PDB file of C-alpha atoms in Angstrom:
ATOM      1  CA  ASP J 974    -134.984  54.710  52.660  1.00 86.00           C
ATOM      2  CA  ARG J 975    -132.654  51.789  53.335  1.00 90.00           C
ATOM      3  CA  LYS J 976    -132.743  50.485  49.746  1.00 92.00           C
ATOM      4  CA  TRP J 977    -131.594  53.834  48.317  1.00 93.00           C
ATOM      5  CA  PHE J 978    -128.969  54.136  51.042  1.00 95.00           C
ATOM      6  CA  GLU J 979    -127.517  50.687  50.285  1.00 95.00           C
ATOM      7  CA  THR J 980    -127.732  50.794  46.503  1.00 96.00           C
ATOM      8  CA  PHE J 981    -126.937  54.432  45.746  1.00 96.00           C
ATOM      9  CA  TRP J 982    -125.993  56.770  48.597  1.00 96.00           C
ATOM     10  CA  ALA J 983    -123.523  54.626  50.543  1.00 97.00           C
ATOM     11  CA  PRO J 984    -121.522  53.402  47.490  1.00 98.00           C
ATOM     12  CA  SER J 985    -121.501  56.883  45.935  1.00 98.00           C
ATOM     13  CA  MET J 986    -120.454  58.648  49.124  1.00 97.00           C
ATOM     14  CA  ARG J 987    -117.783  56.057  49.961  1.00 97.00           C
ATOM     15  CA  GLN J 988    -116.205  56.698  46.545  1.00 98.00           C
ATOM     16  CA  LEU J 989    -116.071  60.377  47.484  1.00 97.00           C
ATOM     17  CA  GLY J 990    -114.297  59.628  50.768  1.00 97.00           C
ATOM     18  CA  PHE J 991    -117.145  59.472  53.278  1.00 97.00           C
ATOM     19  CA  SER J 992    -117.974  56.869  55.909  1.00 97.00           C
ATOM     20  CA  CYS J 993    -121.692  56.104  56.069  1.00 97.00           C
ATOM     21  CA  VAL J 994    -124.168  54.854  58.684  1.00 97.00           C
ATOM     22  CA  TYR J 995    -127.882  54.122  58.491  1.00 96.00           C
ATOM     23  CA  THR J 996    -130.475  53.745  61.273  1.00 95.00           C
ATOM     24  CA  SER J 997    -133.987  52.415  60.677  1.00 92.00           C
ATOM     25  CA  LYS J 998    -136.957  53.969  62.422  1.00 91.00           C
ATOM     26  CA  ALA J 999    -137.704  52.210  65.713  1.00 82.00           C
ATOM     27  CA  GLY J1000    -139.997  49.230  65.353  1.00 76.00           C
ATOM     28  CA  ALA J1001    -141.039  50.406  61.899  1.00 60.00           C
ATOM     29  CA  THR J1002    -141.965  47.942  59.208  1.00 74.00           C
ATOM     30  CA  SER J1003    -141.055  50.484  56.524  1.00 72.00           C
ATOM     31  CA  SER J1004    -137.534  50.988  55.264  1.00 81.00           C
ATOM     32  CA  GLU J1005    -137.434  54.642  56.380  1.00 89.00           C
ATOM     33  CA  GLY J1006    -134.680  55.903  58.601  1.00 93.00           C
ATOM     34  CA  LEU J1007    -131.685  58.220  58.936  1.00 95.00           C
ATOM     35  CA  ALA J1008    -128.335  58.363  57.233  1.00 96.00           C
ATOM     36  CA  ALA J1009    -125.173  60.191  58.217  1.00 97.00           C
ATOM     37  CA  PHE J1010    -122.065  60.755  56.110  1.00 97.00           C
ATOM     38  CA  VAL J1011    -118.684  61.800  57.517  1.00 97.00           C
ATOM     39  CA  ARG J1012    -115.734  62.933  55.369  1.00 97.00           C
ATOM     40  CA  THR J1013    -112.975  60.517  56.396  1.00 95.00           C
ATOM     41  CA  GLY J1014    -110.141  62.843  55.391  1.00 94.00           C
ATOM     42  CA  ALA J1015    -111.266  65.320  58.051  1.00 96.00           C
ATOM     43  CA  LEU J1016    -113.039  63.250  60.696  1.00 97.00           C
ATOM     44  CA  GLU J1017    -113.144  59.726  62.105  1.00 96.00           C
ATOM     45  CA  MET J1018    -116.373  58.207  63.372  1.00 96.00           C
ATOM     46  CA  VAL J1019    -115.293  56.872  66.754  1.00 96.00           C
ATOM     47  CA  GLU J1020    -118.700  55.555  67.802  1.00 96.00           C
ATOM     48  CA  MET J1021    -122.339  55.729  66.726  1.00 97.00           C
ATOM     49  CA  ARG J1022    -125.297  55.163  69.021  1.00 96.00           C
ATOM     50  CA  GLU J1023    -128.876  54.709  67.880  1.00 95.00           C
ATOM     51  CA  VAL J1024    -131.482  56.377  70.085  1.00 93.00           C
ATOM     52  CA  SER J1025    -135.231  55.845  70.020  1.00 90.00           C
ATOM     53  CA  LEU J1026    -137.197  59.028  70.605  1.00 90.00           C
ATOM     54  CA  ALA J1027    -140.391  57.113  71.371  1.00 86.00           C
ATOM     55  CA  ILE J1028    -140.806  58.515  74.857  1.00 83.00           C
ATOM     56  CA  GLY J1029    -141.973  55.841  77.270  1.00 73.00           C
ATOM     57  CA  PRO J1030    -142.735  56.208  80.987  1.00 66.00           C
ATOM     58  CA  SER J1031    -139.113  55.702  82.009  1.00 67.00           C
ATOM     59  CA  GLY J1032    -137.588  57.623  79.095  1.00 66.00           C
ATOM     60  CA  ALA J1033    -139.401  60.942  79.434  1.00 69.00           C
ATOM     61  CA  PRO J1034    -137.244  64.021  79.894  1.00 74.00           C
ATOM     62  CA  ALA J1035    -137.378  64.887  83.608  1.00 72.00           C
ATOM     63  CA  ALA J1036    -138.887  68.325  83.032  1.00 69.00           C
ATOM     64  CA  ALA J1037    -141.642  66.855  80.836  1.00 74.00           C
ATOM     65  CA  ALA J1038    -142.776  64.117  83.223  1.00 76.00           C
ATOM     66  CA  PRO J1039    -145.476  66.271  84.914  1.00 74.00           C
ATOM     67  CA  LEU J1040    -146.874  67.279  81.521  1.00 74.00           C
ATOM     68  CA  LEU J1041    -147.048  63.680  80.330  1.00 78.00           C
ATOM     69  CA  ASP J1042    -148.571  62.559  83.632  1.00 79.00           C
ATOM     70  CA  SER J1043    -151.419  65.025  83.130  1.00 78.00           C
ATOM     71  CA  HIS J1044    -151.965  64.332  79.397  1.00 80.00           C
ATOM     72  CA  ALA J1045    -152.649  60.638  78.849  1.00 82.00           C
ATOM     73  CA  GLY J1046    -153.274  61.064  75.110  1.00 85.00           C
ATOM     74  CA  THR J1047    -149.970  62.814  74.529  1.00 85.00           C
ATOM     75  CA  ARG J1048    -148.152  60.275  76.715  1.00 83.00           C
ATOM     76  CA  GLU J1049    -149.527  57.340  74.718  1.00 85.00           C
ATOM     77  CA  GLY J1050    -149.058  59.106  71.379  1.00 86.00           C
ATOM     78  CA  VAL J1051    -145.351  59.849  71.848  1.00 86.00           C
ATOM     79  CA  ARG J1052    -144.720  56.343  73.178  1.00 85.00           C
ATOM     80  CA  ARG J1053    -145.785  54.859  69.814  1.00 86.00           C
ATOM     81  CA  LEU J1054    -143.747  57.102  67.504  1.00 89.00           C
ATOM     82  CA  PRO J1055    -140.898  55.468  65.542  1.00 91.00           C
ATOM     83  CA  THR J1056    -138.651  58.572  65.604  1.00 92.00           C
ATOM     84  CA  VAL J1057    -134.958  57.822  66.050  1.00 94.00           C
ATOM     85  CA  ALA J1058    -131.694  59.709  66.273  1.00 96.00           C
ATOM     86  CA  GLN J1059    -128.064  58.903  65.649  1.00 97.00           C
ATOM     87  CA  LEU J1060    -125.450  60.127  68.113  1.00 98.00           C
ATOM     88  CA  LEU J1061    -122.021  60.267  66.504  1.00 98.00           C
ATOM     89  CA  LEU J1062    -118.792  60.767  68.373  1.00 98.00           C
ATOM     90  CA  LEU J1063    -116.392  62.235  65.821  1.00 97.00           C
ATOM     91  CA  ARG J1064    -112.649  62.892  66.125  1.00 96.00           C
ATOM     92  CA  GLU J1065    -110.285  64.891  63.961  1.00 95.00           C
ATOM     93  CA  ALA J1066    -108.581  62.669  61.415  1.00 93.00           C
ATOM     94  CA  ALA J1067    -105.055  61.506  62.135  1.00 87.00           C
ATOM     95  CA  PRO J1068    -102.238  63.773  60.902  1.00 81.00           C
ATOM     96  CA  GLY J1069    -101.462  63.253  57.260  1.00 67.00           C
ATOM     97  CA  GLY J1070    -105.108  63.030  56.203  1.00 54.00           C
ATOM     98  CA  SER J1071    -106.591  65.534  53.791  1.00 48.00           C
ATOM     99  CA  GLY J1072    -108.172  67.432  56.691  1.00 45.00           C
ATOM    100  CA  GLY J1073    -105.042  69.459  57.552  1.00 46.00           C
ATOM    101  CA  ASP J1074    -102.663  68.469  60.316  1.00 46.00           C
ATOM    102  CA  GLY J1075    -105.519  66.790  62.226  1.00 44.00           C
ATOM    103  CA  SER J1076    -104.724  68.300  65.598  1.00 48.00           C
ATOM    104  CA  SER J1077    -105.770  71.213  67.723  1.00 50.00           C
ATOM    105  CA  GLY J1078    -102.191  72.432  68.008  1.00 53.00           C
ATOM    106  CA  SER J1079    -101.680  70.652  71.324  1.00 57.00           C
ATOM    107  CA  GLY J1080    -101.088  67.279  69.685  1.00 67.00           C
ATOM    108  CA  GLU J1081    -104.455  65.903  70.838  1.00 83.00           C
ATOM    109  CA  ARG J1082    -107.154  65.312  68.296  1.00 89.00           C
ATOM    110  CA  ARG J1083    -110.390  67.106  69.138  1.00 92.00           C
ATOM    111  CA  HIS J1084    -113.782  65.417  69.355  1.00 95.00           C
ATOM    112  CA  ALA J1085    -117.347  66.532  68.611  1.00 97.00           C
ATOM    113  CA  LEU J1086    -120.634  64.915  69.608  1.00 98.00           C
ATOM    114  CA  VAL J1087    -123.175  65.160  66.790  1.00 98.00           C
ATOM    115  CA  ALA J1088    -126.862  64.274  66.868  1.00 98.00           C
ATOM    116  CA  ASN J1089    -128.668  63.531  63.600  1.00 98.00           C
ATOM    117  CA  THR J1090    -132.444  63.140  63.622  1.00 97.00           C
ATOM    118  CA  HIS J1091    -135.678  63.616  61.712  1.00 96.00           C
ATOM    119  CA  LEU J1092    -138.248  64.760  64.254  1.00 96.00           C
ATOM    120  CA  TYR J1093    -141.907  63.805  64.028  1.00 93.00           C
ATOM    121  CA  PHE J1094    -143.538  65.494  61.044  1.00 91.00           C
ATOM    122  CA  SER J1095    -147.203  66.172  61.964  1.00 88.00           C
ATOM    123  CA  ASN J1096    -147.713  69.938  61.744  1.00 86.00           C
ATOM    124  CA  PRO J1097    -149.840  70.363  64.890  1.00 88.00           C
ATOM    125  CA  ALA J1098    -147.462  68.267  67.001  1.00 91.00           C
ATOM    126  CA  MET J1099    -145.104  71.086  68.015  1.00 92.00           C
ATOM    127  CA  HIS J1100    -145.154  69.844  71.608  1.00 91.00           C
ATOM    128  CA  VAL J1101    -144.088  66.375  70.442  1.00 92.00           C
ATOM    129  CA  ARG J1102    -141.058  67.795  68.620  1.00 94.00           C
ATOM    130  CA  LEU J1103    -140.186  69.714  71.788  1.00 93.00           C
ATOM    131  CA  LEU J1104    -140.393  66.508  73.856  1.00 91.00           C
ATOM    132  CA  GLN J1105    -138.262  64.655  71.301  1.00 93.00           C
ATOM    133  CA  THR J1106    -135.700  67.470  71.296  1.00 95.00           C
ATOM    134  CA  ALA J1107    -135.540  67.403  75.105  1.00 92.00           C
ATOM    135  CA  ALA J1108    -135.090  63.618  75.070  1.00 92.00           C
ATOM    136  CA  LEU J1109    -132.331  63.917  72.460  1.00 95.00           C
ATOM    137  CA  LEU J1110    -130.505  66.576  74.496  1.00 95.00           C
ATOM    138  CA  GLU J1111    -130.705  64.391  77.619  1.00 92.00           C
ATOM    139  CA  GLU J1112    -129.096  61.525  75.673  1.00 94.00           C
ATOM    140  CA  MET J1113    -126.342  63.870  74.494  1.00 96.00           C
ATOM    141  CA  ASP J1114    -125.818  65.199  78.034  1.00 94.00           C
ATOM    142  CA  SER J1115    -125.546  61.664  79.382  1.00 93.00           C
ATOM    143  CA  TRP J1116    -122.832  60.748  76.874  1.00 96.00           C
ATOM    144  CA  ALA J1117    -121.067  64.106  77.232  1.00 95.00           C
ATOM    145  CA  GLU J1118    -120.536  63.428  80.961  1.00 95.00           C
ATOM    146  CA  HIS J1119    -117.863  60.935  79.872  1.00 95.00           C
ATOM    147  CA  LEU J1120    -116.178  63.273  77.373  1.00 94.00           C
ATOM    148  CA  PRO J1121    -113.849  66.251  77.870  1.00 91.00           C
ATOM    149  CA  ALA J1122    -115.787  69.327  79.009  1.00 88.00           C
ATOM    150  CA  ALA J1123    -114.856  71.305  75.903  1.00 90.00           C
ATOM    151  CA  THR J1124    -116.358  68.739  73.509  1.00 95.00           C
ATOM    152  CA  PRO J1125    -118.751  70.649  71.220  1.00 96.00           C
ATOM    153  CA  ARG J1126    -122.251  69.323  70.690  1.00 97.00           C
ATOM    154  CA  ILE J1127    -124.056  69.735  67.377  1.00 97.00           C
ATOM    155  CA  VAL J1128    -127.683  68.900  66.550  1.00 97.00           C
ATOM    156  CA  ALA J1129    -128.433  68.354  62.861  1.00 97.00           C
ATOM    157  CA  GLY J1130    -131.165  66.914  60.703  1.00 96.00           C
ATOM    158  CA  ASP J1131    -134.746  67.712  59.764  1.00 96.00           C
ATOM    159  CA  LEU J1132    -136.346  69.163  62.875  1.00 96.00           C
ATOM    160  CA  ASN J1133    -139.641  70.000  61.146  1.00 95.00           C
ATOM    161  CA  ALA J1134    -139.529  73.292  63.029  1.00 94.00           C
ATOM    162  CA  ASP J1135    -138.872  76.964  62.397  1.00 93.00           C
ATOM    163  CA  ALA J1136    -137.385  79.695  64.556  1.00 92.00           C
ATOM    164  CA  SER J1137    -140.688  80.335  66.363  1.00 92.00           C
ATOM    165  CA  ASP J1138    -141.103  76.713  67.510  1.00 95.00           C
ATOM    166  CA  ALA J1139    -140.339  75.626  71.070  1.00 94.00           C
ATOM    167  CA  ALA J1140    -137.969  72.882  69.869  1.00 95.00           C
ATOM    168  CA  ILE J1141    -135.719  75.537  68.316  1.00 96.00           C
ATOM    169  CA  LYS J1142    -136.025  77.737  71.420  1.00 96.00           C
ATOM    170  CA  LEU J1143    -134.827  74.817  73.535  1.00 95.00           C
ATOM    171  CA  LEU J1144    -131.829  74.271  71.263  1.00 96.00           C
ATOM    172  CA  THR J1145    -130.856  77.942  71.091  1.00 96.00           C
ATOM    173  CA  THR J1146    -131.615  79.099  74.649  1.00 95.00           C
ATOM    174  CA  GLY J1147    -131.572  75.904  76.700  1.00 93.00           C
ATOM    175  CA  ARG J1148    -135.067  76.395  78.075  1.00 91.00           C
ATOM    176  CA  VAL J1149    -138.750  76.669  77.218  1.00 91.00           C
ATOM    177  CA  GLU J1150    -141.256  78.307  79.534  1.00 89.00           C
ATOM    178  CA  ALA J1151    -144.138  76.237  80.926  1.00 82.00           C
ATOM    179  CA  GLY J1152    -146.535  78.708  79.304  1.00 86.00           C
ATOM    180  CA  ASP J1153    -145.046  78.395  75.816  1.00 90.00           C
ATOM    181  CA  PRO J1154    -147.916  78.370  73.276  1.00 92.00           C
ATOM    182  CA  ASP J1155    -146.581  75.217  71.579  1.00 92.00           C
ATOM    183  CA  TRP J1156    -147.696  73.166  74.597  1.00 85.00           C
ATOM    184  CA  LEU J1157    -151.300  74.355  74.331  1.00 85.00           C
ATOM    185  CA  HIS J1158    -151.382  74.370  70.523  1.00 87.00           C
ATOM    186  CA  GLY J1159    -150.138  70.799  70.347  1.00 87.00           C
ATOM    187  CA  ALA J1160    -152.368  69.530  73.136  1.00 81.00           C
ATOM    188  CA  LEU J1161    -155.443  71.014  71.451  1.00 83.00           C
ATOM    189  CA  ASN J1162    -154.602  70.137  67.840  1.00 83.00           C
ATOM    190  CA  TRP J1163    -152.679  66.836  67.722  1.00 85.00           C
ATOM    191  CA  ALA J1164    -155.229  64.023  67.508  1.00 83.00           C
ATOM    192  CA  PRO J1165    -153.443  61.603  69.901  1.00 81.00           C
ATOM    193  CA  SER J1166    -153.310  64.359  72.549  1.00 79.00           C
ATOM    194  CA  LEU J1167    -157.075  64.519  72.262  1.00 78.00           C
ATOM    195  CA  GLU J1168    -157.161  60.711  72.483  1.00 79.00           C
ATOM    196  CA  LEU J1169    -158.330  60.476  68.853  1.00 74.00           C
ATOM    197  CA  GLU J1170    -156.882  58.380  66.044  1.00 71.00           C
ATOM    198  CA  GLU J1171    -154.476  60.247  63.825  1.00 58.00           C
TER     199      GLU J1171
END
């Protein structure tokens, strides 16, 4: 919540040597959102991008477009979600900081691309979390095209998923089969997929 971030978390974490960023949910009237904290003695936040994971017609992951085209309820449901992510480009701190010598040994400071998110919470919406994960990875891939090839990518946050969920399979294996049960489970159990009010 933005109020807690501004009045407690950000001041407290800054005193402990962290830089702090906050992102509100997309289009939300509530104060909910995401926060990220980076230890400044070890890492510099070079850039932060805010990404909406409300998947509209032009923002759908390429592999998911046929699914969304054939499921109007799911397509409309994910378009309205306020889920967001933060993409953080981090760099090793300059030499002399408390994070060691700050270099990879070659004199160049290494970078990492980190995604922070809180995926949609509704238990039956496993397919929605998979779509949001795919959209997040596409955003990371797009940015990574402009970074050195060896730049590591890290996904963090509350994914509202466990090891059996398709979102985790996508993160750990890079693919999810068209017949994955999460597609059917979500389509048959998430109210917006059935074109019902949630």
